Amino acid sequence: MLEQLLIFTRGGLILWTCKELGNALKGSPIDTLIRSCLLEERSGDASYNYDAPGVAYTLKWNFHNELGLIFVAVYQRILHLLYVDDLLSMVKREFSQMYDPKRTVYNDFDDVFRQLRKEAEARAEDMKRSKQAVKPVSNLSRKQLSAAAQKAGSEDGIKQKGGASGKDGGDGDFVKGRKLENGYSNGIGIEESHAPGVVKNKENGSSENGAFDVNKIQKLRSKGAKKSDTTSKAPKAEPKKKAIKKNRVWDDSPRESKLDFTDPVDERGDENITVMADQGESMMDREEIVSSESEAEEDEEAEKDNKVNAKKKGWFSSMFQSIAGKANLEKSDLEPALKALKDRLMTKNVAEEIAEKLCESVAASLEGKKQASFTRLSSTVQTAMEEALVRILTPRRSIDILRDVHVAKEQGKPYVVVFVGVNGVGKSTNLAKVAYWLLQHNVSVMMAACDTFRSGAVEQLRTHARRLQIPIFEKGYEKDPAIVAKEAIQEATRNGSDVVLVDTAGRMQDNEPLMRALSKLINLNSPDLVLFVGEALVGNDAVDQLSKFNQKLADLSTSSNTRLIDGILLTKFDTIDDKVGAALSMVYISGAPVMFVGCGQSYTDLKKLNVKVIVKTLLK
């Protein structure tokens, strides 16, 4: 049964709801659809599933882009209503005829909807009846076909036992006729060479009969034997002698050169270094200036594209179309421009799945819309894609960590940040960069060495702590990282530290034991921020990494309030040139914003993500 059907504008004004249904929806499925699907450029999907306590809805929608209307149908997921798509298209057609931008009430549409609903349900019932009427006939025919095949197989076996090998052509014709009669192969008579002497006439080249010439087979075998004899008689090349490894002569005299150039410290590494790692202002606090050269290059490229299109279409037709505009954009008109955009996004390292979904969403937003005068179709599609990319990459919530740190400080507790990610992406190094940036804002920081799995991880973090002159909490190796993090937070509370930066072991998304340990650490300590550290070099694997990290954290969570990834730290951004698509793929698949970007090897090389620059680079 249909739960609800709504018609509202893109501005959020509800024009009509079905009063006859009158069912109060549990939860907020419409708000969730707008927030999680329509605003996130996922409108190209066929449906959206909404789960709430005690209810599971499926939502389907349709757009009228020219009028700016959205039609949404809500029904119970377990019902699998077949007429919803047909009903939405009919409602869209009828309502658009009576729509007036000045009207806000459409009570007269109730009778129209009642009639449309009856028509849609009647069509669905007719389709069900037609399918049910077809099923017994098909089953009967299959039974008949299988019985005929079994009978034919038994006759074929009798013929083979009787030694009827002289009628090869007739047997072949029988097999062909049986295949045509059945219409499909059922394992009997798939090949026409059951016996060694049964082949097609074209294969052996003889027009008189369909059997092999035994003399030819014997000649071929004798030729093969001769060849093998000649190859065996050929002289074998002598194998090369293996080089004998000479014994190493060990010199017991000590080396004069010094190999260890590290600073002299004790075994705990607690020596105070007088040199503070002061490398200047962090790039997080600098305003990035965008040069106008890229804009000039884009204008030149746009002019070139326009000239090429004008040559292809002809000067007069292209000029007339740009002046008059197109009545309504259709999907076939958008496909060439969207395909070019998809290829361009994929060359910029955007995952193929994400690029395809984005193009589908842009097509859904432009289909049926009137093209403006003096504009080309390619520029219209590119403008729509640019707006979609800006909406995706712009954070939906505040990412001001300094403000959150001060709020936690007023509450008398430290602000806890957990760094997670796969192996070798630079979690420890970028943790130190974040610590350096926080120190510049007079925030007291403590590190927690919870990577008790990788050899050298504690020493690496200890080196950063000594250079930055900040405390570090460590318990060595082979300890439970969740317990280490808990004790670190307790120590920070006693010492009055404002922020605790928790370093964790790198783990692949498919490693169940390590993912279980990470879920335990997050559930036990309830950090304020879970940062996923990912490489900007990654392509299609970004989708797999983030989706599986979130899925594992949700599946392995023991608490009712599931914690997922809150933000993204993108590393090695200085090595990719214009291949910036990983940022888009990660944000699209997780919904989490990019909070930091690592762009070098020094402590100052940490900056914010400039959305406008990323969008221009993606579409360049």
Coordinates of C-alpha atoms in Angstrom, one line a residue:
M1 CA 0.0 0.0 0.0
L2 CA 1.2 3.5 -0.9
E3 CA 2.1 5.4 2.3
Q4 CA 2.3 8.9 0.9
L5 CA 2.7 11.0 -2.3
L6 CA 4.0 14.5 -2.1
I7 CA 4.5 17.3 -4.7
F8 CA 6.8 20.1 -3.7
T9 CA 9.1 22.7 -5.3
R10 CA 12.8 22.8 -5.3
G11 CA 12.6 25.6 -2.8
G12 CA 10.9 23.3 -0.4
L13 CA 7.3 24.5 -0.7
I14 CA 4.8 21.6 -0.4
L15 CA 2.1 22.1 -3.0
W16 CA 0.0 18.9 -2.6
T17 CA -0.1 15.8 -0.5
C18 CA -2.5 12.9 -0.7
K19 CA -5.1 13.5 2.1
E20 CA -6.8 10.2 1.2
L21 CA -3.8 8.2 2.3
G22 CA -3.5 10.2 5.5
N23 CA -0.7 8.1 6.9
A24 CA 1.7 9.8 9.3
L25 CA 5.2 8.8 8.2
K26 CA 7.4 7.5 10.9
G27 CA 10.7 9.3 11.2
S28 CA 11.6 11.9 8.5
P29 CA 12.1 10.1 5.2
I30 CA 11.5 13.1 3.0
D31 CA 14.0 15.3 4.9
T32 CA 16.6 12.4 4.7
L33 CA 16.0 12.0 1.0
I34 CA 16.6 15.7 0.3
R35 CA 19.6 15.9 2.6
S36 CA 21.3 12.6 1.7
C37 CA 20.3 12.0 -1.9
L38 CA 19.0 15.1 -3.8
L39 CA 21.5 17.6 -2.4
E40 CA 24.4 15.1 -2.6
E41 CA 23.9 14.7 -6.4
R42 CA 22.6 11.1 -6.1
S43 CA 19.3 11.9 -7.8
G44 CA 20.3 9.6 -10.7
D45 CA 19.6 6.6 -8.5
A46 CA 16.4 4.6 -9.1
S47 CA 15.2 4.6 -5.4
Y48 CA 16.2 5.4 -1.9
N49 CA 15.8 3.1 1.2
Y50 CA 15.0 4.7 4.5
D51 CA 15.4 2.8 7.7
A52 CA 14.0 3.9 11.1
P53 CA 13.1 2.1 14.3
G54 CA 10.2 -0.2 13.5
V55 CA 9.8 0.8 9.8
A56 CA 11.6 0.5 6.4
Y57 CA 10.5 2.7 3.6
T58 CA 11.4 2.9 -0.1
L59 CA 11.2 6.3 -1.8
K60 CA 10.9 7.0 -5.5
W61 CA 10.9 10.3 -7.2
N62 CA 10.5 12.2 -10.4
F63 CA 11.5 15.7 -11.6
H64 CA 10.0 18.3 -13.7
N65 CA 13.1 20.4 -14.3
E66 CA 11.4 23.1 -16.3
L67 CA 8.8 23.9 -13.6
G68 CA 11.2 23.1 -10.7
L69 CA 8.8 20.4 -9.2
I70 CA 9.7 17.2 -7.4
F71 CA 7.2 14.3 -7.1
V72 CA 8.0 11.7 -4.3
A73 CA 6.2 8.5 -3.5
V74 CA 6.7 6.6 -0.2
Y75 CA 5.7 3.0 0.4
Q76 CA 6.7 0.0 2.7
R77 CA 9.8 -1.7 1.3
I78 CA 8.4 -5.2 1.9
L79 CA 5.5 -4.6 -0.5
H80 CA 7.4 -4.1 -3.8
L81 CA 4.7 -2.0 -5.5
L82 CA 5.1 -2.3 -9.3
Y83 CA 2.9 0.6 -10.3
V84 CA 4.8 3.4 -8.5
D85 CA 7.0 4.5 -11.4
D86 CA 4.0 4.6 -13.8
L87 CA 1.9 6.5 -11.2
L88 CA 4.6 9.1 -10.7
S89 CA 4.9 9.7 -14.5
M90 CA 1.1 10.1 -14.8
V91 CA 1.0 12.5 -11.8
K92 CA 3.8 14.5 -13.3
R93 CA 2.0 14.8 -16.6
E94 CA -1.4 15.8 -15.2
F95 CA -0.1 18.1 -12.4
S96 CA 2.2 20.0 -14.8
Q97 CA -0.8 20.9 -16.9
M98 CA -2.7 22.6 -14.0
Y99 CA 0.4 24.0 -12.3
D100 CA 0.4 27.8 -11.8
P101 CA 3.4 29.4 -10.0
K102 CA 1.0 31.8 -8.2
R103 CA -1.1 29.0 -6.7
T104 CA -0.1 27.2 -3.5
V105 CA -3.2 25.1 -2.9
Y106 CA -4.3 22.3 -5.3
N107 CA -7.3 20.6 -3.6
D108 CA -8.9 19.9 -7.0
F109 CA -6.1 17.5 -7.8
D110 CA -7.5 14.9 -5.3
D111 CA -10.0 13.5 -7.7
V112 CA -7.5 13.4 -10.5
F113 CA -5.0 11.5 -8.4
R114 CA -7.7 9.0 -7.3
Q115 CA -8.4 8.2 -10.9
L116 CA -4.7 8.0 -11.8
R117 CA -4.1 5.6 -8.9
K118 CA -6.9 3.3 -10.0
E119 CA -5.5 3.2 -13.5
A120 CA -2.0 2.4 -12.3
E121 CA -3.2 -0.3 -10.0
A122 CA -5.4 -1.8 -12.8
R123 CA -2.4 -1.9 -15.1
A124 CA -0.3 -3.6 -12.5
E125 CA -3.0 -6.2 -11.9
D126 CA -3.3 -6.9 -15.7
M127 CA 0.5 -7.4 -15.9
K128 CA 0.4 -9.9 -13.0
R129 CA -2.5 -11.9 -14.6
S130 CA -0.7 -12.0 -17.9
K131 CA 2.5 -13.3 -16.3
Q132 CA 0.5 -15.9 -14.3
A133 CA -1.3 -17.0 -17.5
V134 CA 2.1 -17.5 -19.3
K135 CA 3.8 -19.5 -16.6
P136 CA 1.9 -22.8 -16.8
V137 CA 2.2 -22.9 -20.5
S138 CA 5.9 -22.4 -20.3
N139 CA 6.3 -25.1 -17.7
L140 CA 4.3 -27.5 -19.8
S141 CA 6.4 -26.8 -22.8
R142 CA 9.6 -27.4 -20.8
K143 CA 8.3 -30.7 -19.6
Q144 CA 7.4 -31.7 -23.1
L145 CA 10.8 -30.6 -24.4
S146 CA 12.7 -32.5 -21.7
A147 CA 10.7 -35.7 -22.4
A148 CA 11.4 -35.4 -26.1
A149 CA 15.0 -34.8 -25.4
Q150 CA 15.2 -37.9 -23.2
K151 CA 13.4 -40.0 -25.9
A152 CA 15.8 -38.8 -28.5
G153 CA 18.8 -39.6 -26.3
S154 CA 17.6 -43.1 -25.8
E155 CA 17.1 -43.6 -29.6
D156 CA 20.5 -42.3 -30.2
G157 CA 22.0 -44.7 -27.7
I158 CA 20.2 -47.6 -29.4
K159 CA 21.6 -46.6 -32.8
Q160 CA 25.1 -46.4 -31.4
K161 CA 24.7 -49.9 -29.7
G162 CA 23.4 -51.4 -33.0
G163 CA 26.5 -50.3 -34.8
A164 CA 24.7 -48.1 -37.3
S165 CA 27.9 -46.2 -38.2
G166 CA 27.4 -46.4 -42.0
K167 CA 24.6 -43.7 -41.9
D168 CA 26.7 -40.9 -40.6
G169 CA 25.0 -38.3 -42.7
G170 CA 21.6 -39.4 -41.5
D171 CA 22.7 -39.3 -37.8
G172 CA 24.0 -35.8 -38.3
D173 CA 20.7 -34.7 -39.9
F174 CA 18.8 -36.3 -36.9
V175 CA 20.9 -34.3 -34.5
K176 CA 20.4 -31.1 -36.4
G177 CA 16.6 -31.7 -36.6
R178 CA 16.5 -32.4 -32.9
K179 CA 18.3 -29.2 -32.1
L180 CA 15.9 -27.2 -34.2
E181 CA 12.9 -28.9 -32.7
N182 CA 13.9 -28.3 -29.1
G183 CA 15.1 -24.8 -29.7
Y184 CA 17.8 -25.1 -27.0
S185 CA 20.6 -27.4 -26.0
N186 CA 19.9 -29.7 -23.1
G187 CA 23.1 -31.5 -22.9
I188 CA 22.1 -34.0 -25.6
G189 CA 23.3 -33.4 -29.1
I190 CA 25.2 -30.1 -28.3
E191 CA 28.0 -31.2 -30.6
E192 CA 27.4 -33.2 -33.7
S193 CA 30.4 -35.6 -33.2
H194 CA 29.3 -38.1 -30.5
A195 CA 31.2 -40.9 -32.3
P196 CA 34.7 -40.4 -33.9
G197 CA 33.3 -40.8 -37.4
V198 CA 30.5 -38.2 -37.2
V199 CA 31.4 -34.7 -38.4
K200 CA 30.0 -32.0 -40.7
N201 CA 30.7 -32.3 -44.4
K202 CA 32.5 -28.9 -44.5
E203 CA 35.0 -29.8 -41.8
N204 CA 36.6 -32.8 -43.6
G205 CA 36.3 -31.3 -47.1
S206 CA 34.7 -34.5 -48.6
S207 CA 31.5 -34.0 -50.6
E208 CA 30.7 -37.7 -51.0
N209 CA 30.2 -38.8 -47.4
G210 CA 30.5 -37.3 -43.9
A211 CA 33.2 -39.6 -42.4
F212 CA 36.8 -39.1 -41.7
D213 CA 39.4 -40.6 -44.1
V214 CA 41.4 -43.0 -41.9
N215 CA 44.4 -43.0 -44.2
K216 CA 44.7 -39.3 -43.8
I217 CA 44.7 -39.6 -40.0
Q218 CA 47.5 -42.3 -40.2
K219 CA 49.6 -40.1 -42.5
L220 CA 49.2 -37.1 -40.1
R221 CA 50.3 -39.3 -37.2
S222 CA 53.3 -40.7 -39.1
K223 CA 54.3 -37.1 -40.0
G224 CA 54.1 -36.1 -36.3
A225 CA 56.2 -39.1 -35.3
K226 CA 58.9 -38.1 -37.9
K227 CA 59.0 -34.6 -36.6
S228 CA 59.4 -35.7 -33.0
D229 CA 62.2 -38.0 -34.1
T230 CA 64.1 -35.2 -35.9
T231 CA 63.7 -32.9 -33.0
S232 CA 65.0 -35.6 -30.6
K233 CA 68.0 -36.3 -32.8
A234 CA 69.0 -32.6 -32.8
P235 CA 72.1 -32.0 -30.7
K236 CA 71.4 -30.5 -27.3
A237 CA 73.1 -27.4 -26.3
E238 CA 75.5 -27.9 -23.4
P239 CA 74.2 -26.2 -20.2
K240 CA 76.2 -23.3 -19.0
K241 CA 78.2 -23.9 -15.9
K242 CA 77.0 -22.1 -12.8
A243 CA 79.2 -19.4 -11.5
I244 CA 80.8 -20.5 -8.2
K245 CA 80.2 -18.0 -5.4
K246 CA 83.4 -16.9 -3.8
N247 CA 83.7 -17.0 -0.1
R248 CA 83.6 -13.7 1.7
V249 CA 86.6 -12.7 3.6
W250 CA 85.6 -11.1 6.9
D251 CA 87.7 -8.5 8.4
D252 CA 87.5 -8.3 12.2
S253 CA 88.9 -4.8 12.4
P254 CA 86.3 -2.2 13.5
R255 CA 84.9 0.3 11.0
E256 CA 86.2 3.9 11.3
S257 CA 83.1 5.6 9.9
K258 CA 80.2 6.3 12.1
L259 CA 76.9 4.8 10.9
D260 CA 74.5 6.1 13.6
F261 CA 73.9 9.8 13.2
T262 CA 70.9 10.0 15.6
D263 CA 70.9 12.2 18.6
P264 CA 72.2 10.7 21.8
V265 CA 69.2 9.8 23.9
D266 CA 68.4 7.3 26.6
E267 CA 66.4 4.2 26.0
R268 CA 63.1 6.0 26.7
G269 CA 64.0 8.9 24.4
D270 CA 63.2 11.6 27.0
E271 CA 66.1 13.9 26.3
N272 CA 65.1 17.5 25.9
I273 CA 66.2 18.9 22.6
T274 CA 66.8 22.7 22.8
V275 CA 66.0 23.1 19.0
M276 CA 62.3 23.6 18.7
A277 CA 60.9 22.6 15.3
D278 CA 59.9 26.1 14.5
Q279 CA 59.4 26.2 10.7
G280 CA 57.3 29.2 10.5
E281 CA 53.5 29.7 10.0
S282 CA 51.5 26.7 9.0
M283 CA 49.9 26.7 5.6
M284 CA 46.5 26.1 7.3
D285 CA 46.6 29.8 8.4
R286 CA 47.5 31.2 5.0
E287 CA 45.1 32.4 2.4
E288 CA 45.6 30.6 -0.9
I289 CA 45.7 33.1 -3.8
V290 CA 44.3 31.7 -7.0
S291 CA 46.1 33.1 -10.1
S292 CA 44.1 34.4 -13.0
E293 CA 46.3 32.3 -15.5
S294 CA 44.1 29.2 -15.0
E295 CA 40.9 31.3 -15.8
A296 CA 42.5 32.6 -19.0
E297 CA 43.5 29.1 -20.0
E298 CA 39.9 27.9 -19.4
D299 CA 38.6 30.8 -21.6
E300 CA 41.0 29.9 -24.4
E301 CA 39.9 26.2 -24.2
A302 CA 36.2 27.1 -24.2
E303 CA 36.8 29.3 -27.3
K304 CA 38.6 26.4 -29.1
D305 CA 35.7 24.0 -28.3
N306 CA 33.2 26.5 -29.6
K307 CA 35.1 26.8 -32.8
V308 CA 35.4 23.1 -33.3
N309 CA 31.7 22.6 -32.6
A310 CA 30.9 25.4 -35.1
K311 CA 32.9 23.7 -37.8
K312 CA 31.2 20.4 -37.2
K313 CA 27.6 21.7 -37.2
G314 CA 28.1 24.5 -39.6
W315 CA 28.3 28.3 -38.9
F316 CA 24.6 29.1 -39.5
S317 CA 23.1 26.2 -37.6
S318 CA 25.3 26.6 -34.5
M319 CA 24.7 30.4 -34.4
F320 CA 21.0 30.0 -34.8
Q321 CA 20.8 27.4 -32.1
S322 CA 22.8 29.5 -29.7
I323 CA 20.6 32.5 -30.3
A324 CA 17.2 30.8 -30.3
G325 CA 18.1 28.2 -27.6
K326 CA 16.5 24.7 -27.5
A327 CA 12.9 24.1 -26.4
N328 CA 13.5 21.3 -24.0
L329 CA 16.7 19.4 -23.3
E330 CA 16.4 15.6 -23.8
K331 CA 18.6 12.8 -22.6
S332 CA 19.9 12.1 -26.1
D333 CA 21.0 15.7 -26.4
L334 CA 23.0 15.5 -23.1
E335 CA 24.7 12.2 -23.7
P336 CA 27.7 13.4 -25.9
A337 CA 28.5 16.3 -23.5
L338 CA 28.1 14.1 -20.4
K339 CA 30.3 11.3 -21.9
A340 CA 33.1 13.9 -22.6
L341 CA 32.7 15.1 -19.0
K342 CA 32.9 11.6 -17.6
D343 CA 36.1 10.8 -19.5
R344 CA 37.6 14.1 -18.3
L345 CA 36.7 13.3 -14.7
M346 CA 38.2 9.8 -15.0
T347 CA 41.5 11.2 -16.4
K348 CA 41.7 13.4 -13.2
N349 CA 41.7 10.2 -11.1
V350 CA 37.9 10.2 -10.2
A351 CA 36.6 6.7 -9.6
E352 CA 34.6 5.4 -12.6
E353 CA 31.6 4.6 -10.4
I354 CA 31.5 8.1 -9.0
A355 CA 32.0 9.8 -12.4
E356 CA 29.1 7.8 -13.8
K357 CA 26.7 8.6 -10.9
L358 CA 27.6 12.3 -11.1
C359 CA 26.8 12.4 -14.8
E360 CA 23.5 10.6 -14.2
S361 CA 22.6 13.1 -11.5
V362 CA 23.4 16.1 -13.8
A363 CA 21.4 14.5 -16.6
A364 CA 18.4 14.1 -14.3
S365 CA 18.7 17.8 -13.2
L366 CA 18.8 19.1 -16.8
E367 CA 16.4 16.8 -18.6
G368 CA 13.3 18.7 -19.6
K369 CA 14.8 22.1 -18.8
K370 CA 14.8 24.8 -21.4
Q371 CA 18.2 25.9 -22.7
A372 CA 18.8 29.6 -22.4
S373 CA 19.5 31.8 -25.4
F374 CA 23.1 32.6 -26.4
T375 CA 24.4 29.5 -24.6
R376 CA 25.8 26.3 -25.9
L377 CA 24.8 22.8 -24.7
S378 CA 28.4 22.0 -23.6
S379 CA 28.6 25.1 -21.5
T380 CA 25.2 24.4 -19.9
V381 CA 26.2 20.9 -19.0
Q382 CA 29.6 22.1 -17.6
T383 CA 27.9 24.8 -15.5
A384 CA 25.5 22.2 -14.0
M385 CA 28.4 19.8 -13.3
E386 CA 30.4 22.7 -11.7
E387 CA 27.5 23.5 -9.4
A388 CA 27.1 19.9 -8.4
L389 CA 30.8 19.5 -7.6
V390 CA 30.8 22.6 -5.4
R391 CA 27.8 21.3 -3.5
I392 CA 29.5 17.9 -2.9
L393 CA 32.9 19.3 -1.8
T394 CA 31.5 22.1 0.4
P395 CA 31.2 20.8 4.0
R396 CA 27.7 20.5 5.3
R397 CA 28.8 21.2 8.9
S398 CA 31.4 23.2 10.7
I399 CA 35.0 21.9 10.5
D400 CA 36.4 24.5 12.8
I401 CA 38.5 22.3 15.1
L402 CA 39.8 25.2 17.2
R403 CA 36.3 26.2 18.2
D404 CA 35.5 22.6 19.1
V405 CA 38.7 22.3 21.2
H406 CA 37.7 25.4 23.2
V407 CA 34.2 24.1 23.8
A408 CA 35.7 20.8 25.1
K409 CA 38.1 22.7 27.3
E410 CA 35.3 24.6 28.9
Q411 CA 33.7 21.3 29.7
G412 CA 36.9 20.2 31.5
K413 CA 37.8 17.3 29.1
P414 CA 40.4 16.9 26.4
Y415 CA 39.5 16.9 22.7
V416 CA 40.3 13.5 21.3
V417 CA 41.2 12.9 17.6
V418 CA 41.8 9.4 16.2
F419 CA 43.8 8.9 13.0
V420 CA 42.8 5.8 11.0
G421 CA 43.7 4.5 7.5
V422 CA 45.4 1.9 5.5
N423 CA 49.1 1.1 5.6
G424 CA 51.7 3.6 4.5
V425 CA 49.5 6.7 3.9
G426 CA 51.3 8.9 6.4
K427 CA 49.2 8.9 9.5
S428 CA 52.1 9.5 12.0
T429 CA 53.7 12.3 9.9
N430 CA 50.4 14.2 9.3
L431 CA 49.5 13.7 13.0
A432 CA 52.7 15.6 13.8
K433 CA 51.7 18.3 11.3
V434 CA 48.3 18.7 13.0
A435 CA 50.1 18.9 16.4
Y436 CA 52.4 21.7 15.0
W437 CA 49.4 23.7 13.8
L438 CA 47.6 23.3 17.1
L439 CA 50.7 24.4 19.0
Q440 CA 50.8 27.6 16.9
H441 CA 47.3 28.4 18.3
N442 CA 48.4 28.0 21.9
V443 CA 46.7 24.6 22.3
S444 CA 48.4 22.1 24.6
V445 CA 48.7 18.7 22.8
M446 CA 49.6 15.2 23.9
M447 CA 50.3 12.3 21.6
A448 CA 49.1 8.7 22.2
A449 CA 51.2 5.9 20.6
C450 CA 48.5 3.3 20.0
D451 CA 50.2 1.7 17.0
T452 CA 51.3 -1.3 19.0
F453 CA 51.5 -3.5 15.9
R454 CA 54.1 -2.0 13.5
S455 CA 57.8 -2.2 14.5
G456 CA 59.3 1.3 14.9
A457 CA 55.9 3.1 15.2
V458 CA 56.4 4.1 18.8
E459 CA 59.9 5.4 18.1
Q460 CA 58.7 7.4 15.1
L461 CA 56.1 9.1 17.2
R462 CA 58.6 9.6 20.0
T463 CA 60.9 11.4 17.6
H464 CA 58.1 13.8 16.5
A465 CA 57.2 14.4 20.1
R466 CA 60.8 15.3 21.0
R467 CA 61.1 17.7 18.0
L468 CA 57.8 19.4 18.9
Q469 CA 58.5 19.3 22.7
I470 CA 55.2 17.8 23.5
P471 CA 54.4 14.9 25.9
I472 CA 53.7 11.4 24.5
F473 CA 51.9 8.5 26.2
E474 CA 53.2 5.1 25.2
K475 CA 53.1 1.5 26.6
G476 CA 55.3 -0.2 24.1
Y477 CA 54.2 -3.0 21.7
E478 CA 51.8 -5.9 21.8
K479 CA 49.4 -4.0 24.0
D480 CA 45.7 -3.5 23.5
P481 CA 45.5 -0.1 21.7
A482 CA 42.0 0.6 23.1
I483 CA 43.3 0.4 26.7
V484 CA 46.4 2.5 25.8
A485 CA 44.1 5.2 24.3
K486 CA 41.9 5.1 27.4
E487 CA 44.8 5.6 29.7
A488 CA 46.2 8.3 27.5
I489 CA 43.0 10.3 27.8
Q490 CA 43.0 9.8 31.6
E491 CA 46.6 11.1 31.7
A492 CA 45.7 14.1 29.5
T493 CA 42.8 14.9 31.8
R494 CA 45.1 14.9 34.9
N495 CA 47.8 17.0 33.2
G496 CA 45.3 19.5 31.7
S497 CA 46.2 18.8 28.0
D498 CA 43.7 20.3 25.6
V499 CA 44.0 17.8 22.7
V500 CA 44.9 14.1 22.5
L501 CA 46.1 12.9 19.1
V502 CA 45.7 9.1 18.9
D503 CA 47.9 7.3 16.4
T504 CA 46.7 3.9 15.2
A505 CA 48.1 1.0 13.2
G506 CA 47.6 1.0 9.5
R507 CA 45.2 -1.7 8.4
M508 CA 43.7 -2.9 5.1
Q509 CA 39.9 -2.6 4.9
D510 CA 39.6 -6.4 4.6
N511 CA 41.6 -7.2 7.7
E512 CA 38.9 -8.4 10.1
P513 CA 41.0 -8.7 13.4
L514 CA 42.6 -5.2 13.0
M515 CA 39.2 -3.7 12.0
R516 CA 37.7 -5.3 15.1
A517 CA 40.4 -3.8 17.3
L518 CA 39.8 -0.3 15.7
S519 CA 36.1 -0.6 16.3
K520 CA 36.8 -1.4 20.0
L521 CA 39.1 1.6 20.3
I522 CA 36.5 4.0 19.0
N523 CA 33.6 2.5 20.9
L524 CA 35.5 2.4 24.2
N525 CA 36.9 5.9 24.1
S526 CA 34.2 7.8 22.1
P527 CA 36.6 10.3 20.3
D528 CA 35.4 13.7 19.3
L529 CA 36.8 13.3 15.8
V530 CA 37.6 10.2 13.7
L531 CA 39.9 11.2 10.8
F532 CA 40.5 8.9 7.8
V533 CA 43.9 9.5 6.4
G534 CA 44.0 8.7 2.7
E535 CA 46.4 9.1 -0.2
A536 CA 45.6 11.6 -3.0
L537 CA 47.3 9.0 -5.4
V538 CA 44.5 6.5 -4.9
G539 CA 41.9 6.1 -7.7
N540 CA 39.1 3.5 -7.8
D541 CA 40.4 2.0 -4.5
A542 CA 39.2 5.1 -2.6
V543 CA 35.6 4.0 -2.9
D544 CA 36.5 0.5 -1.6
Q545 CA 38.6 1.8 1.3
L546 CA 36.1 4.3 2.7
S547 CA 33.0 2.3 2.1
K548 CA 34.4 -0.8 3.8
F549 CA 35.9 1.2 6.7
N550 CA 32.5 2.7 7.4
Q551 CA 30.8 -0.7 6.9
K552 CA 33.1 -2.5 9.3
L553 CA 32.9 0.2 11.9
A554 CA 29.1 0.0 11.7
D555 CA 28.9 -3.8 11.7
L556 CA 31.4 -4.3 14.6
S557 CA 30.0 -1.6 16.8
T558 CA 28.7 -2.7 20.1
S559 CA 26.9 0.5 21.1
S560 CA 23.6 1.8 19.7
N561 CA 25.3 5.1 18.7
T562 CA 27.4 3.9 15.8
R563 CA 30.5 6.1 15.1
L564 CA 31.7 6.4 11.5
I565 CA 34.4 8.5 9.8
D566 CA 33.9 12.2 10.6
G567 CA 36.5 13.8 8.3
I568 CA 39.2 13.1 5.8
L569 CA 42.9 14.0 5.8
L570 CA 44.3 13.8 2.3
T571 CA 48.0 13.2 2.1
K572 CA 50.7 13.4 -0.7
F573 CA 48.7 16.1 -2.5
D574 CA 51.9 17.7 -3.8
T575 CA 52.7 14.6 -5.9
I576 CA 49.6 14.4 -8.1
D577 CA 49.7 17.6 -10.3
D578 CA 46.1 17.9 -11.6
K579 CA 45.0 14.3 -10.7
V580 CA 42.8 15.6 -7.8
G581 CA 39.9 13.2 -8.2
A582 CA 40.6 11.3 -5.0
A583 CA 39.2 14.2 -3.0
L584 CA 35.9 14.0 -4.9
S585 CA 35.7 10.2 -4.7
M586 CA 36.3 10.1 -0.9
V587 CA 33.8 12.9 -0.1
Y588 CA 31.1 11.5 -2.4
I589 CA 31.3 7.9 -1.0
S590 CA 31.5 8.9 2.7
G591 CA 29.8 12.2 3.0
A592 CA 32.6 13.4 5.3
P593 CA 34.5 16.6 4.5
V594 CA 38.2 17.0 3.7
M595 CA 39.5 18.8 6.8
F596 CA 43.2 18.8 6.1
V597 CA 45.4 18.4 3.0
G598 CA 49.1 17.3 3.4
C599 CA 51.2 18.8 0.7
G600 CA 54.9 18.3 1.7
Q601 CA 57.4 16.8 4.2
S602 CA 57.8 19.6 6.7
Y603 CA 55.5 20.5 9.6
T604 CA 54.1 23.6 7.9
D605 CA 52.9 21.6 4.8
L606 CA 49.3 21.2 5.9
K607 CA 46.5 23.3 4.4
K608 CA 42.8 23.5 3.9
L609 CA 41.0 22.2 0.8
N610 CA 40.2 25.0 -1.7
V611 CA 36.9 23.9 -3.2
K612 CA 37.0 26.3 -6.1
V613 CA 40.5 25.3 -7.2
I614 CA 39.6 21.6 -7.0
V615 CA 36.5 22.1 -9.1
K616 CA 38.4 24.1 -11.7
T617 CA 41.1 21.6 -11.9
L618 CA 38.6 18.7 -12.3
L619 CA 36.8 20.4 -15.2
K620 CA 39.9 21.9 -16.9

